[in-house]
Amino acid sequence: MDHTLHLAQQPDADALLSRSPLALLVGSLLDQQVPMERAFAGPYELNRRLGDDGLDARAVAAMDPEELEQLFSEKPAVHRFPGSMAKRVQQLCQYLVEHYDGSAETVWEGASDGRDLLRRLKALPGYGDAKAQIFVALLGKQLGVRPQGWREAAGPYGEDGTYRSAADVTGPETLEKVRAEKKEQKAKGR
């Protein structure tokens, strides 16, 4: 990955997301019930606690679950729900080890087309329809991973010129646009 992401809005955390496919998958997994930038800063904090470049699917998959939960729970907690998120991150890493030899980028590098990519992402623990579609859009819009049909697979998140999700965040201004769009959609839903 040779693009610089700005999802955490912190240079060191964004640098990790930009170079580590696993960090990006974990950040996306954590992106629920906390501000987006906190979720995407989570992998950096976890990596730091594991020992720099300790964020490795095989290592996390093999960890004692209580030890991993303790790392998530240290102040400041990696997530609002450290116990359940530690478990989900470990399940994600175990799945990657079992199905992709521990290589996060193989999830998308091996996809034959957009539908296959979406199917692969939806199979990941903690990835539902919307999270998988947002990740397809993120890969296509910001990382140049564009298998045939990726925009269709990403659904509304793949549309050009929108500010719906993490896929559209390229800096502080676009983060605010995404927040405003989410607020507007929430108001419409009431």
Short mmCIF file of C-alpha atoms in Angstrom, two decimals:
data_model
loop_
_atom_site.label_atom_id
_atom_site.label_comp_id
_atom_site.label_asym_id
_atom_site.label_seq_id
_atom_site.Cartn_x
_atom_site.Cartn_y
_atom_site.Cartn_z
CA MET A 1 0.00 0.00 0.00
CA ASP A 2 1.60 3.25 -1.07
CA HIS A 3 -1.13 5.80 -0.38
CA THR A 4 -1.29 7.89 2.77
CA LEU A 5 -4.57 7.54 4.60
CA HIS A 6 -5.97 10.18 6.98
CA LEU A 7 -8.60 8.19 8.87
CA ALA A 8 -7.19 8.54 12.38
CA GLN A 9 -6.25 12.20 11.90
CA GLN A 10 -2.96 11.42 13.72
CA PRO A 11 0.23 11.16 11.63
CA ASP A 12 1.69 8.06 13.34
CA ALA A 13 -1.61 6.19 13.42
CA ASP A 14 -2.34 7.10 9.79
CA ALA A 15 1.16 5.98 8.77
CA LEU A 16 0.47 2.55 10.29
CA LEU A 17 -2.91 2.32 8.53
CA SER A 18 -1.20 3.28 5.27
CA ARG A 19 1.48 0.58 5.49
CA SER A 20 -0.35 -2.24 7.30
CA PRO A 21 -3.34 -3.94 5.67
CA LEU A 22 -4.06 -5.68 8.99
CA ALA A 23 -4.16 -2.34 10.83
CA LEU A 24 -6.63 -1.07 8.25
CA LEU A 25 -8.90 -4.12 8.65
CA VAL A 26 -8.72 -3.82 12.45
CA GLY A 27 -9.45 -0.08 12.35
CA SER A 28 -12.47 -0.71 10.19
CA LEU A 29 -13.63 -3.45 12.56
CA LEU A 30 -13.31 -1.05 15.52
CA ASP A 31 -15.27 1.65 13.65
CA GLN A 32 -18.51 1.33 15.58
CA GLN A 33 -19.93 3.16 18.58
CA VAL A 34 -16.86 5.44 18.81
CA PRO A 35 -15.74 8.41 16.72
CA MET A 36 -14.21 7.21 13.46
CA GLU A 37 -10.78 8.69 14.11
CA ARG A 38 -10.62 6.99 17.52
CA ALA A 39 -11.48 3.65 15.91
CA PHE A 40 -8.79 4.02 13.26
CA ALA A 41 -6.23 5.13 15.88
CA GLY A 42 -6.93 1.88 17.77
CA PRO A 43 -4.56 -0.29 15.71
CA TYR A 44 -1.71 2.14 16.38
CA GLU A 45 -2.32 2.02 20.13
CA LEU A 46 -2.62 -1.77 20.04
CA ASN A 47 0.57 -2.03 17.96
CA ARG A 48 2.39 0.20 20.48
CA ARG A 49 1.22 -1.96 23.38
CA LEU A 50 2.25 -5.16 21.60
CA GLY A 51 5.69 -3.69 20.85
CA ASP A 52 6.15 -1.74 17.61
CA ASP A 53 5.24 -3.86 14.60
CA GLY A 54 3.69 -6.37 16.98
CA LEU A 55 0.38 -6.09 15.14
CA ASP A 56 0.67 -9.42 13.38
CA ALA A 57 -2.30 -11.67 12.61
CA ARG A 58 -0.51 -14.84 13.72
CA ALA A 59 0.68 -13.31 16.99
CA VAL A 60 -2.71 -11.80 17.87
CA ALA A 61 -4.54 -15.00 16.88
CA ALA A 62 -2.34 -17.05 19.22
CA MET A 63 -2.49 -14.68 22.21
CA ASP A 64 -4.12 -15.59 25.48
CA PRO A 65 -7.59 -13.94 25.18
CA GLU A 66 -7.34 -12.46 28.69
CA GLU A 67 -3.95 -10.92 27.91
CA LEU A 68 -5.33 -9.35 24.73
CA GLU A 69 -8.34 -8.01 26.62
CA GLN A 70 -5.98 -6.51 29.20
CA LEU A 71 -4.06 -4.72 26.41
CA PHE A 72 -7.34 -3.35 25.04
CA SER A 73 -8.42 -2.24 28.54
CA GLU A 74 -5.30 -0.31 29.57
CA LYS A 75 -5.95 3.42 29.91
CA PRO A 76 -6.81 4.88 27.53
CA ALA A 77 -8.84 1.90 26.35
CA VAL A 78 -8.42 0.95 22.69
CA HIS A 79 -12.22 1.00 22.30
CA ARG A 80 -15.29 1.91 24.31
CA PHE A 81 -15.99 -1.83 24.63
CA PRO A 82 -12.49 -3.27 25.15
CA GLY A 83 -13.54 -6.81 26.07
CA SER A 84 -15.85 -7.49 23.16
CA MET A 85 -13.57 -5.71 20.68
CA ALA A 86 -10.49 -7.61 21.85
CA LYS A 87 -12.43 -10.81 21.21
CA ARG A 88 -13.56 -9.62 17.75
CA VAL A 89 -10.05 -8.55 16.74
CA GLN A 90 -8.70 -11.92 17.83
CA GLN A 91 -11.43 -13.73 15.87
CA LEU A 92 -10.57 -11.61 12.81
CA CYS A 93 -6.88 -12.51 13.14
CA GLN A 94 -7.68 -16.20 13.65
CA TYR A 95 -9.84 -16.14 10.51
CA LEU A 96 -7.04 -14.48 8.54
CA VAL A 97 -4.58 -17.13 9.71
CA GLU A 98 -6.97 -19.96 8.87
CA HIS A 99 -8.16 -18.69 5.48
CA TYR A 100 -5.44 -16.31 4.21
CA ASP A 101 -2.23 -17.59 5.82
CA GLY A 102 -2.29 -14.55 8.12
CA SER A 103 -2.06 -12.09 5.21
CA ALA A 104 -4.73 -9.36 5.38
CA GLU A 105 -4.01 -7.98 1.90
CA THR A 106 -4.65 -11.41 0.38
CA VAL A 107 -8.33 -10.78 1.17
CA TRP A 108 -8.45 -8.20 -1.62
CA GLU A 109 -5.45 -9.16 -3.76
CA GLY A 110 -7.02 -12.53 -4.51
CA ALA A 111 -10.51 -11.23 -5.35
CA SER A 112 -11.64 -12.01 -8.90
CA ASP A 113 -14.09 -9.09 -9.06
CA GLY A 114 -16.06 -6.67 -6.90
CA ARG A 115 -18.66 -9.22 -5.89
CA ASP A 116 -15.96 -11.68 -4.85
CA LEU A 117 -14.21 -8.94 -2.85
CA LEU A 118 -17.46 -8.05 -1.08
CA ARG A 119 -18.13 -11.74 -0.35
CA ARG A 120 -14.63 -12.16 1.11
CA LEU A 121 -15.02 -9.11 3.34
CA LYS A 122 -18.50 -10.12 4.54
CA ALA A 123 -17.03 -13.48 5.59
CA LEU A 124 -14.63 -11.73 8.01
CA PRO A 125 -15.70 -11.84 11.66
CA GLY A 126 -17.26 -8.51 12.62
CA TYR A 127 -17.90 -7.41 9.03
CA GLY A 128 -21.54 -7.03 8.07
CA ASP A 129 -22.98 -5.73 4.80
CA ALA A 130 -22.38 -2.02 5.36
CA LYS A 131 -18.87 -2.42 6.83
CA ALA A 132 -17.87 -4.67 3.93
CA GLN A 133 -19.29 -2.23 1.35
CA ILE A 134 -17.50 0.70 3.02
CA PHE A 135 -14.23 -1.24 2.96
CA VAL A 136 -14.66 -2.05 -0.74
CA ALA A 137 -15.22 1.69 -1.33
CA LEU A 138 -12.18 2.58 0.78
CA LEU A 139 -9.98 0.20 -1.18
CA GLY A 140 -11.26 1.51 -4.51
CA LYS A 141 -11.38 5.22 -3.76
CA GLN A 142 -8.18 5.60 -1.75
CA LEU A 143 -5.92 2.61 -2.37
CA GLY A 144 -6.47 1.91 -6.06
CA VAL A 145 -7.79 -1.62 -5.43
CA ARG A 146 -10.43 -1.71 -8.15
CA PRO A 147 -11.42 -5.16 -9.34
CA GLN A 148 -14.09 -5.12 -12.02
CA GLY A 149 -17.45 -4.18 -10.48
CA TRP A 150 -15.99 -2.70 -7.29
CA ARG A 151 -18.25 0.39 -7.35
CA GLU A 152 -21.37 -1.73 -7.70
CA ALA A 153 -20.18 -4.00 -4.89
CA ALA A 154 -19.58 -0.96 -2.68
CA GLY A 155 -23.19 0.18 -3.21
CA PRO A 156 -23.87 3.82 -2.33
CA TYR A 157 -20.44 4.07 -0.63
CA GLY A 158 -18.73 3.62 -3.99
CA GLU A 159 -20.38 6.61 -5.63
CA ASP A 160 -18.12 9.48 -6.69
CA GLY A 161 -18.42 12.84 -4.99
CA THR A 162 -20.17 11.60 -1.86
CA TYR A 163 -19.27 11.94 1.81
CA ARG A 164 -20.92 8.90 3.35
CA SER A 165 -18.18 6.98 5.14
CA ALA A 166 -14.54 6.45 6.01
CA ALA A 167 -13.99 5.75 2.31
CA ASP A 168 -14.47 9.48 1.65
CA VAL A 169 -12.22 10.84 4.44
CA THR A 170 -8.99 12.29 3.08
CA GLY A 171 -8.42 14.96 5.74
CA PRO A 172 -10.12 17.13 8.38
CA GLU A 173 -12.43 18.86 5.87
CA THR A 174 -13.80 15.65 4.41
CA LEU A 175 -14.16 14.17 7.90
CA GLU A 176 -16.45 17.10 8.76
CA LYS A 177 -18.40 16.58 5.51
CA VAL A 178 -18.90 12.89 6.36
CA ARG A 179 -20.05 13.83 9.89
CA ALA A 180 -22.50 16.38 8.47
CA GLU A 181 -23.88 13.83 6.00
CA LYS A 182 -24.33 11.22 8.74
CA LYS A 183 -26.06 13.78 10.95
CA GLU A 184 -28.38 14.73 8.09
CA GLN A 185 -29.21 11.08 7.35
CA LYS A 186 -29.89 10.44 11.03
CA ALA A 187 -32.24 13.45 11.16
CA LYS A 188 -34.10 12.19 8.07
CA GLY A 189 -34.53 8.82 9.76
CA ARG A 190 -36.33 10.30 12.74
#
